[in-house]
mmCIF file of C-alpha atoms in Angstrom:
data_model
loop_
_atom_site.group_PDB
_atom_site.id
_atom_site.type_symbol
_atom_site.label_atom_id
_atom_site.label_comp_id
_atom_site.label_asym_id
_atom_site.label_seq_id
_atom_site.Cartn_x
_atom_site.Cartn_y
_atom_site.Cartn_z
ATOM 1 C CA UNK A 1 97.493 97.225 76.208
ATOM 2 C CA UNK A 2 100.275 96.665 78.717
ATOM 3 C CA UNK A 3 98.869 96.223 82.330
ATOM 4 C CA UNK A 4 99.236 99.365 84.296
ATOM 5 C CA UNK A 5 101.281 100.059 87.343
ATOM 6 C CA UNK A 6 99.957 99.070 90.588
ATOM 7 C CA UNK A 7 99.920 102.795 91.486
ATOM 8 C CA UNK A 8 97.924 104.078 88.560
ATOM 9 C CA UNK A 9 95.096 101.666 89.324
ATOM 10 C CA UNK A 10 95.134 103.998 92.335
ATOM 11 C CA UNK A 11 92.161 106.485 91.785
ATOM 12 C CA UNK A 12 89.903 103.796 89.827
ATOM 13 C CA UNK A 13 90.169 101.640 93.053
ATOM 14 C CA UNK A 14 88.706 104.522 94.694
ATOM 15 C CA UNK A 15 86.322 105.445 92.005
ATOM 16 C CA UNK A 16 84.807 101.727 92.562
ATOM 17 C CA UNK A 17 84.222 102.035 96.137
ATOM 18 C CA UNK A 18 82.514 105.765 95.244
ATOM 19 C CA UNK A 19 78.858 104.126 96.187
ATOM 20 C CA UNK A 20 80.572 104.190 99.858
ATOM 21 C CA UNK A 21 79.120 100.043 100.107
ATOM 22 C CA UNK A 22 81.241 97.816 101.040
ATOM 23 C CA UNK A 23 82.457 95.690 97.664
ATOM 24 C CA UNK A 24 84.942 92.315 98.040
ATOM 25 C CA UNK A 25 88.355 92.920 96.093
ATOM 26 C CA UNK A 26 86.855 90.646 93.433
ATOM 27 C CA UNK A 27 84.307 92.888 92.547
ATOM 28 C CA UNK A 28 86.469 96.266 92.789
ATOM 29 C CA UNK A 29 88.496 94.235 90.444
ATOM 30 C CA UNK A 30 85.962 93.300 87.951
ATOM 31 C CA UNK A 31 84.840 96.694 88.360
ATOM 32 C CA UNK A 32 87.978 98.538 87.514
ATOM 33 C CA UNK A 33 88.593 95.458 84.496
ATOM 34 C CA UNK A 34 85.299 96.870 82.879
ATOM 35 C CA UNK A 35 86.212 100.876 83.823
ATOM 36 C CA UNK A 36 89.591 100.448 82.001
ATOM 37 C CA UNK A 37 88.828 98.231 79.146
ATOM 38 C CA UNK A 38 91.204 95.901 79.847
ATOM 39 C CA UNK A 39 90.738 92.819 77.027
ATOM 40 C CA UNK A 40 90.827 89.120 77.942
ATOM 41 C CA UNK A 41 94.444 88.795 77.324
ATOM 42 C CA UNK A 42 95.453 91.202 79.797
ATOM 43 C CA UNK A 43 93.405 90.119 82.475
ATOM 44 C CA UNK A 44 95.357 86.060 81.746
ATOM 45 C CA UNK A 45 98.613 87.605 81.796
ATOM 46 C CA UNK A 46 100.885 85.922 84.480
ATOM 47 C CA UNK A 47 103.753 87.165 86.719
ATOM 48 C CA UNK A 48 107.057 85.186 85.890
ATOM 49 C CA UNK A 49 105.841 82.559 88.680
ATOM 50 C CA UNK A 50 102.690 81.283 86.927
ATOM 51 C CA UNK A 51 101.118 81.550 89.744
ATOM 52 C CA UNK A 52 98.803 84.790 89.941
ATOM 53 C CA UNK A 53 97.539 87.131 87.344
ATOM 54 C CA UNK A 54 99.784 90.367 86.710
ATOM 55 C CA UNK A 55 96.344 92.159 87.335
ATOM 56 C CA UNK A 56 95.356 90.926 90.021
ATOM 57 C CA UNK A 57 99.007 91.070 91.746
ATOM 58 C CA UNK A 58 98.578 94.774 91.137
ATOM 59 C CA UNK A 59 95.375 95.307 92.075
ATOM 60 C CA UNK A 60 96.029 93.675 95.206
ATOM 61 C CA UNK A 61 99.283 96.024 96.108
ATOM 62 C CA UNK A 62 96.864 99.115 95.029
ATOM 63 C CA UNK A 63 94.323 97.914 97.715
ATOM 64 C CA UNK A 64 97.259 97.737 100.064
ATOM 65 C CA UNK A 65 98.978 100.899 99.353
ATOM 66 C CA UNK A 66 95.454 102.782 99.934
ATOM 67 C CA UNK A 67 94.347 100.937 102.850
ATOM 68 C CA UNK A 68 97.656 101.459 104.640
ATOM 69 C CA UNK A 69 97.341 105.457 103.681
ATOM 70 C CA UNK A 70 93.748 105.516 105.179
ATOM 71 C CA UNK A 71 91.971 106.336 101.577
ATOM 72 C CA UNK A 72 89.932 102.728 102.090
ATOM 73 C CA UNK A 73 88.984 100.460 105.072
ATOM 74 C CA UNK A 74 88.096 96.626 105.865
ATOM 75 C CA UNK A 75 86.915 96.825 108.923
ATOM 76 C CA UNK A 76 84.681 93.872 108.150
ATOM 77 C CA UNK A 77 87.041 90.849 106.715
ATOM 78 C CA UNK A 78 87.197 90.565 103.251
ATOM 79 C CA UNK A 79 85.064 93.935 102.080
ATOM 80 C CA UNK A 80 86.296 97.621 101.495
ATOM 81 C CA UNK A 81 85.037 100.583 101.530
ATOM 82 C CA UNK A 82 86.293 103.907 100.498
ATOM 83 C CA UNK A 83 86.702 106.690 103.935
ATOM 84 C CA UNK A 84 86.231 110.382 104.190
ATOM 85 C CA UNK A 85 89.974 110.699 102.980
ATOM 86 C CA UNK A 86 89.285 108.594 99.795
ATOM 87 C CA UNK A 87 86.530 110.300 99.041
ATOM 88 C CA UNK A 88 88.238 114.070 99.559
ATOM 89 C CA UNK A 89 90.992 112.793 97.516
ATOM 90 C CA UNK A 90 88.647 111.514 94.606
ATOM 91 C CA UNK A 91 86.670 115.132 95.244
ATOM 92 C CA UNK A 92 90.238 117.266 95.511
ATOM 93 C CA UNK A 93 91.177 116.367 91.293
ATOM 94 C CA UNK A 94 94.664 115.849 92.426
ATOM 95 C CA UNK A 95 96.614 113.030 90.573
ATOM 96 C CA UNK A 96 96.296 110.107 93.087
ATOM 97 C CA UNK A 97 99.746 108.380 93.470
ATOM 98 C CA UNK A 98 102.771 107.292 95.344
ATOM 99 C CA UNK A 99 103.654 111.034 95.749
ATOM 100 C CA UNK A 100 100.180 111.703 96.620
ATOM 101 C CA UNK A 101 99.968 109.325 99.776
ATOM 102 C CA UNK A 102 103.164 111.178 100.837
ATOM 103 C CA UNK A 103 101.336 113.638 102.573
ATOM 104 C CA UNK A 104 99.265 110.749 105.054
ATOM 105 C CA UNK A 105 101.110 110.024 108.296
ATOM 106 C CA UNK A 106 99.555 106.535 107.973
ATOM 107 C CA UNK A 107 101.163 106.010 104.923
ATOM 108 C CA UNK A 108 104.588 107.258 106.179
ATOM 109 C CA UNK A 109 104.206 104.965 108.964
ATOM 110 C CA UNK A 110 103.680 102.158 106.483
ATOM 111 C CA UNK A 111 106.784 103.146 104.836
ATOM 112 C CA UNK A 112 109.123 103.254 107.172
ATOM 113 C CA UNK A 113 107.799 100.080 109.018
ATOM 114 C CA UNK A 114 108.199 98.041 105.394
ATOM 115 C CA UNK A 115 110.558 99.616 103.949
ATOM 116 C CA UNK A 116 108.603 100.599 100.827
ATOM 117 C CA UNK A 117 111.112 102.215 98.565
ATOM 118 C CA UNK A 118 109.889 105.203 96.029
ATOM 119 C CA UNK A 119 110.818 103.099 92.568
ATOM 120 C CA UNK A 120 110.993 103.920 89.159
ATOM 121 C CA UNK A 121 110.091 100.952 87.432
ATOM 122 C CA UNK A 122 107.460 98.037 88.104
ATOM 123 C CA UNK A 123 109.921 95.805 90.261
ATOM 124 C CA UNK A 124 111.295 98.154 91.975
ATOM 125 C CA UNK A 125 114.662 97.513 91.589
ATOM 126 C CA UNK A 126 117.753 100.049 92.282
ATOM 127 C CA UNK A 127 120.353 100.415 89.767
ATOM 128 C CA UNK A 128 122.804 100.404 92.019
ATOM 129 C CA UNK A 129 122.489 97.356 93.682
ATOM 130 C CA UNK A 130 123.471 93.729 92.430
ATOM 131 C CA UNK A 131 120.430 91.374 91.118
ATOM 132 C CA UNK A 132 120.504 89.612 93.835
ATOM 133 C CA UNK A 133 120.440 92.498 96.781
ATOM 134 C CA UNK A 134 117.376 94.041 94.570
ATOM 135 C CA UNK A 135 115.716 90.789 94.999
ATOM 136 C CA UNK A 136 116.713 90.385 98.460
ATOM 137 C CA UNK A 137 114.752 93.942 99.203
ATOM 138 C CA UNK A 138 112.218 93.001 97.374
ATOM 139 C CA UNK A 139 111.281 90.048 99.739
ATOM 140 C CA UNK A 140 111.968 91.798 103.077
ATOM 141 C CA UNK A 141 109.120 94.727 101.877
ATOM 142 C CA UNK A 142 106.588 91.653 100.973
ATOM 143 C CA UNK A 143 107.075 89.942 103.561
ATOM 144 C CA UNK A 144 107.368 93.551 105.974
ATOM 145 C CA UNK A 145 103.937 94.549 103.608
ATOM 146 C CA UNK A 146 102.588 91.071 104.810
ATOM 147 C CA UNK A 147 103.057 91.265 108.387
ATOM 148 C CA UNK A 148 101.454 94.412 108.761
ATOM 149 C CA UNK A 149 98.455 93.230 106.709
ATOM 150 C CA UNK A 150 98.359 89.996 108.811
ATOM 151 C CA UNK A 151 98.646 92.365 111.798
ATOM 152 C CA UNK A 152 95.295 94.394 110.751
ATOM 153 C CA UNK A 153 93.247 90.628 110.822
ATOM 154 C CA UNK A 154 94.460 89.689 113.942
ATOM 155 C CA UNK A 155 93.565 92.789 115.365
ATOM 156 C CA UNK A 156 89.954 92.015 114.368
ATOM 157 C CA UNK A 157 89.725 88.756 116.152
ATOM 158 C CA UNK A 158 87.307 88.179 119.596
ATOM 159 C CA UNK A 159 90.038 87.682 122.331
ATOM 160 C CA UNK A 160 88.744 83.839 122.142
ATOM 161 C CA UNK A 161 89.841 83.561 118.841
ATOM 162 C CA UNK A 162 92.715 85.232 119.617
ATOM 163 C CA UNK A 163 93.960 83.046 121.938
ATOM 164 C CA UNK A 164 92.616 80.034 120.124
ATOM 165 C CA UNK A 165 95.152 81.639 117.144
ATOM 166 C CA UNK A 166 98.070 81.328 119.854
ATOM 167 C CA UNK A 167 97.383 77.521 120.647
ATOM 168 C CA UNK A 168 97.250 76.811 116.822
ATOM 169 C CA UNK A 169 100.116 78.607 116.322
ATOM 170 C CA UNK A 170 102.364 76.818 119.076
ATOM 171 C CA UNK A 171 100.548 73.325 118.085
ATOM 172 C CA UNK A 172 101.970 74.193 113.859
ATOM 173 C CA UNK A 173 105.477 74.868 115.275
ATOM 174 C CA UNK A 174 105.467 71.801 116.796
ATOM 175 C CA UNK A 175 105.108 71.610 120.404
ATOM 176 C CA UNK A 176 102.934 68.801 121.912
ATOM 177 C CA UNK A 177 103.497 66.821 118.512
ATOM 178 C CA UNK A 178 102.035 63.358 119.041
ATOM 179 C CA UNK A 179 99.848 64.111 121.781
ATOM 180 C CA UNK A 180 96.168 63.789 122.136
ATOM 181 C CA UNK A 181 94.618 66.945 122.797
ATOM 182 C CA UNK A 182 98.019 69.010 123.200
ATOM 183 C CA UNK A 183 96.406 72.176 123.124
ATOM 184 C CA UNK A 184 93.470 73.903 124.836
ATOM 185 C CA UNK A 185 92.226 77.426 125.888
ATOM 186 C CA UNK A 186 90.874 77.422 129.211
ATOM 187 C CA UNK A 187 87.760 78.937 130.033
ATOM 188 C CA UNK A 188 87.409 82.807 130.344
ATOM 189 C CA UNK A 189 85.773 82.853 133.817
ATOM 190 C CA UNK A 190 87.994 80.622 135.679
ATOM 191 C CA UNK A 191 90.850 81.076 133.673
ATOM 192 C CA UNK A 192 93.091 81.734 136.918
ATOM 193 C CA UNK A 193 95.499 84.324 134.980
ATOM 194 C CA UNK A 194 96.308 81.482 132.291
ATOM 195 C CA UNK A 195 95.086 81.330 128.857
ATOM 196 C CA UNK A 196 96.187 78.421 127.179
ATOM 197 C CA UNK A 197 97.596 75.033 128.080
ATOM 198 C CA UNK A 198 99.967 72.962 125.656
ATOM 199 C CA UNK A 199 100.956 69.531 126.430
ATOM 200 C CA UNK A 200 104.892 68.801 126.128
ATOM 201 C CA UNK A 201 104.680 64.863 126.882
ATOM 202 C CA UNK A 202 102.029 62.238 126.613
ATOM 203 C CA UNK A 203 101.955 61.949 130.535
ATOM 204 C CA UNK A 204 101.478 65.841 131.708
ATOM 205 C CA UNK A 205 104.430 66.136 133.403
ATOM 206 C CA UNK A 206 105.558 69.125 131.551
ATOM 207 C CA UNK A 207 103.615 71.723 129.792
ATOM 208 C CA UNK A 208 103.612 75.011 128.772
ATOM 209 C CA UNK A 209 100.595 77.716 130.047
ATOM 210 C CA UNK A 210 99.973 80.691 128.115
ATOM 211 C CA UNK A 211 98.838 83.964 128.719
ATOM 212 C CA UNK A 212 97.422 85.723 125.389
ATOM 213 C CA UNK A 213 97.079 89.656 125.495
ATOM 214 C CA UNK A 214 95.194 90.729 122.398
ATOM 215 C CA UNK A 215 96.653 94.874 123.193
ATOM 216 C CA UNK A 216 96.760 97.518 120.552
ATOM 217 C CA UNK A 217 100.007 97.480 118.925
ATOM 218 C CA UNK A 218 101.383 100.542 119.815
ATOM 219 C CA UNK A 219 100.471 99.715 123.238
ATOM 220 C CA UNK A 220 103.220 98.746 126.062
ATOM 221 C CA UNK A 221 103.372 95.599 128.409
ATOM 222 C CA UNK A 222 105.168 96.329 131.458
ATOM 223 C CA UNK A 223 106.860 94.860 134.218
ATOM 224 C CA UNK A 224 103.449 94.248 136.441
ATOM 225 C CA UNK A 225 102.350 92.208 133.573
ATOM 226 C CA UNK A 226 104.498 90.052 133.387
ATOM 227 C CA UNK A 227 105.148 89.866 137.431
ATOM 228 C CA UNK A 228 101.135 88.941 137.496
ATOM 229 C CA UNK A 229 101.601 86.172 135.020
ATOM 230 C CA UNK A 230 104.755 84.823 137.138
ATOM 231 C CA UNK A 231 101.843 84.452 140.223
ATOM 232 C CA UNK A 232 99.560 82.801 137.886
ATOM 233 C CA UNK A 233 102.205 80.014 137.165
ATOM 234 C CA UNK A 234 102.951 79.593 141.282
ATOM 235 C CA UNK A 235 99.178 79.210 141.481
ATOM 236 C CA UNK A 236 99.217 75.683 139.149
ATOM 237 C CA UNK A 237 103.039 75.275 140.137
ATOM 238 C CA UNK A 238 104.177 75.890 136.302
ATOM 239 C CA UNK A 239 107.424 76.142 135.649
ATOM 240 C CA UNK A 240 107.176 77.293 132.063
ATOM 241 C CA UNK A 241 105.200 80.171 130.878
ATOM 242 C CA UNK A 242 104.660 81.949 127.315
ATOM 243 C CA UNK A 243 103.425 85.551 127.383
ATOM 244 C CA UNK A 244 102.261 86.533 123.989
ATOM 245 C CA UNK A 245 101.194 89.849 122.837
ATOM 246 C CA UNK A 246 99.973 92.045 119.417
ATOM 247 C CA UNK A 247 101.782 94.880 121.320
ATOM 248 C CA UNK A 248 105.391 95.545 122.814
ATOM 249 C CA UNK A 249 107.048 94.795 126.174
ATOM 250 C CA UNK A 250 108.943 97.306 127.931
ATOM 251 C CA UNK A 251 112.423 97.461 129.208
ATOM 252 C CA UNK A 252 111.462 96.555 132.665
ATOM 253 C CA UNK A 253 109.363 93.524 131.311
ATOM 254 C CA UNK A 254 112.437 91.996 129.559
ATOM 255 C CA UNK A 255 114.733 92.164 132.168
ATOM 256 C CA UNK A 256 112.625 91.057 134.852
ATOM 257 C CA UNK A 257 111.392 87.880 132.534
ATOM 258 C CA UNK A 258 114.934 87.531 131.579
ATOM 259 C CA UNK A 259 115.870 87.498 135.529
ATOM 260 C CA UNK A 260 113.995 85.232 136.943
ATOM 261 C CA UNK A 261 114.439 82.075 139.470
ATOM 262 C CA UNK A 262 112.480 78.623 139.405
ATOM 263 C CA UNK A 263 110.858 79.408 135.974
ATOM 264 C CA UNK A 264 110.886 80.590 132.792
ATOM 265 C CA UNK A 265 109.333 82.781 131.327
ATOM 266 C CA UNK A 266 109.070 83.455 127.204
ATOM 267 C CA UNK A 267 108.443 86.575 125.740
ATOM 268 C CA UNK A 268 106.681 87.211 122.161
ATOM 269 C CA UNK A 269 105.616 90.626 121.057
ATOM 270 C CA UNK A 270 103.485 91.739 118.339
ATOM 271 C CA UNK A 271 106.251 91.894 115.418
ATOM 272 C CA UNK A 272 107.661 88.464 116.892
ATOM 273 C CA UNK A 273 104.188 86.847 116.704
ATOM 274 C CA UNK A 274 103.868 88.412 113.022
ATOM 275 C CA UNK A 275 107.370 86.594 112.121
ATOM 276 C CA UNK A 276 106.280 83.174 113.386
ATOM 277 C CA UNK A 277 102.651 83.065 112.035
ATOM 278 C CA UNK A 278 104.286 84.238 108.840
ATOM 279 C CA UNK A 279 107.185 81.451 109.192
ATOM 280 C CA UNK A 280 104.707 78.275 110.164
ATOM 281 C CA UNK A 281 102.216 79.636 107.447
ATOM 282 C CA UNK A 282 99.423 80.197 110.148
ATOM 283 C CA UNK A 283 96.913 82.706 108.769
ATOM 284 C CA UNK A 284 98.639 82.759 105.078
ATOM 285 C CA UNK A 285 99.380 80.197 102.460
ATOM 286 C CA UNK A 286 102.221 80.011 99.509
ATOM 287 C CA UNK A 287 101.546 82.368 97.078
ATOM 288 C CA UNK A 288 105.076 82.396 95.157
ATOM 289 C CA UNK A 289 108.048 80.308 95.287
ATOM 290 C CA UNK A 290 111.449 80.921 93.567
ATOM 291 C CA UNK A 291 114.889 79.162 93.253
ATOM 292 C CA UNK A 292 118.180 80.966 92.628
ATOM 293 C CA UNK A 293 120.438 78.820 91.075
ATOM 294 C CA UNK A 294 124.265 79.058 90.885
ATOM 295 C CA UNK A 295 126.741 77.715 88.799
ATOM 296 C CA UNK A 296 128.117 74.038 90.400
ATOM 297 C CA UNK A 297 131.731 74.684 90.540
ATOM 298 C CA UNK A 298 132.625 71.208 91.358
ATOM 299 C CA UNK A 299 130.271 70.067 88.394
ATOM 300 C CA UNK A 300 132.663 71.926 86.121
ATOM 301 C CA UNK A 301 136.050 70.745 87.833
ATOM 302 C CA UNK A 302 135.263 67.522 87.588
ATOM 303 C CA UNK A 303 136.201 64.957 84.386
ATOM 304 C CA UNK A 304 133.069 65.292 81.946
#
């Protein structure tokens, strides 16, 4: 049999978790492997890529679809469970799909942050629109899909790890490259309004001091914020600050960092954070990689 769409593995996902344990993807896919019958040779089938199972590719997006709706949660890392909403929508007979999740503000959220597209075949792809702008849209709603995923596991960090993340994060993009110890997180009780610490030269004369706010992400960081953080710099005579955050900044925060005399100050909200952990592959790894290829015009014009 041909694997199913990601969306009709819907309602056995759920059916797994019934038990209301928690159960690691690999078992809910096992699970739903056995529940369906699926042979051998479906569970080896590849995407185009080689590089992950068609199953398991669609299994995955079921897990996401559901978890973004609120029908399943991972509050611990790693395991799922089904919710009260899962288990009313098992209970309620109703055919669990795309259309179904409609009704979940969570899941309308979800779509209009990644731009998930109702689509009417596997890839998704609209008629209208060249091969190349389909697979364009395609990449912006996996990598939109990702972010918010990556979003959820940050969110379940200690604000130590948190701010350990932000180090590792500046360290992979490259700043204090060479140096011996370019990166530390100062101690929480005499922290002095400063986070973090990166090196920018091998003698100290320059370096960058962080401030790491770990907010909810529909949370706002003002003006004061930021205006406290400025004080902390005076007090160690910085001259260069970063101000990261999982939420947003407000107006007044942005104009009064972008405003400032005698230092400078770098703004990085939640969605910002998202693109560069994303971008430096900090908290995710490769999973695909495809060329597009065009025709070398100057191959052709030259003498064969």
């Amino acid at each position: 049999m041909s694997i199913p769409k990601f969306y009709e593995f819907f309602e056995q996902f759920l059916m797994e978790l019934q038990d209301e344990q928690f159960h690691t993807a690999k078992e809910v896919r096992q699970g739903v492997a056995k529940r369906m019958n699926l042979s051998a040779e479906d569970l080896s089938e590849m995407l185009p890529s080689g590089r992950q199972t068609t199953y398991a590719n669609r299994m995955g997006w079921a897990r996401t679809y559901l978890n973004k709706a609120g029908l399943v949660e991972n509050p611990v890392r790693g395991r799922y469970r089904i919710t009260e909403t899962g288990k009313r929508a098992l209970e309620s007979g109703d055919k669990i799909d795309l259309k179904y999740l409609e009704q979940f503000e969570a899941y309308q959220n979800f779509k209009e942050i990644s731009s998930v597209k109702e689509a009417s075949s596997d890839a998704g792809t609209n008629n209208d629109a060249s091969p190349t702008e389909n697979l364009d849209a395609a990449f912006k709603q996996v990598n939109d899909t990702l972010a918010s995923d990556l979003m959820d596991e940050v969110m379940k960090l200690t604000p130590t790890e948190f701010e350990n993340l932000v180090v590792r994060l500046l360290l992979q993009m490259g700043y204090g490259s060479g140096i011996e110890e370019a990166g530390m997180v100062t101690q929480p009780s005499n922290d002095g309004g400063i986070d973090g610490i990166i090196k920018e030269d091998q003698l100290g004369f320059s370096s960058i001091y962080i401030q790491a706010k770990q907010w909810a992400v529909d949370s706002t960081v003002g003006k004061p914020e930021i205006q406290k953080f400025v004080g902390a710099l005076q007090g160690q005579q910085a001259q260069k600050g970063l101000f990261i955050t999982t939420a947003r900044f407000s107006r007044g925060a942005w104009e009064y960092a972008n405003n400032l005399l005698g230092a400078k100050i770098v703004l990085v909200d939640g969605p910002a954070l998202m693109r560069l952990m994303i971008k430096h592959n900090v908290g995710v790894s490769v999973e695909h990689t495809y060329e597009v290829k065009r025709i070398d015009s100057d191959f052709f014009n030259d003498e064969l």
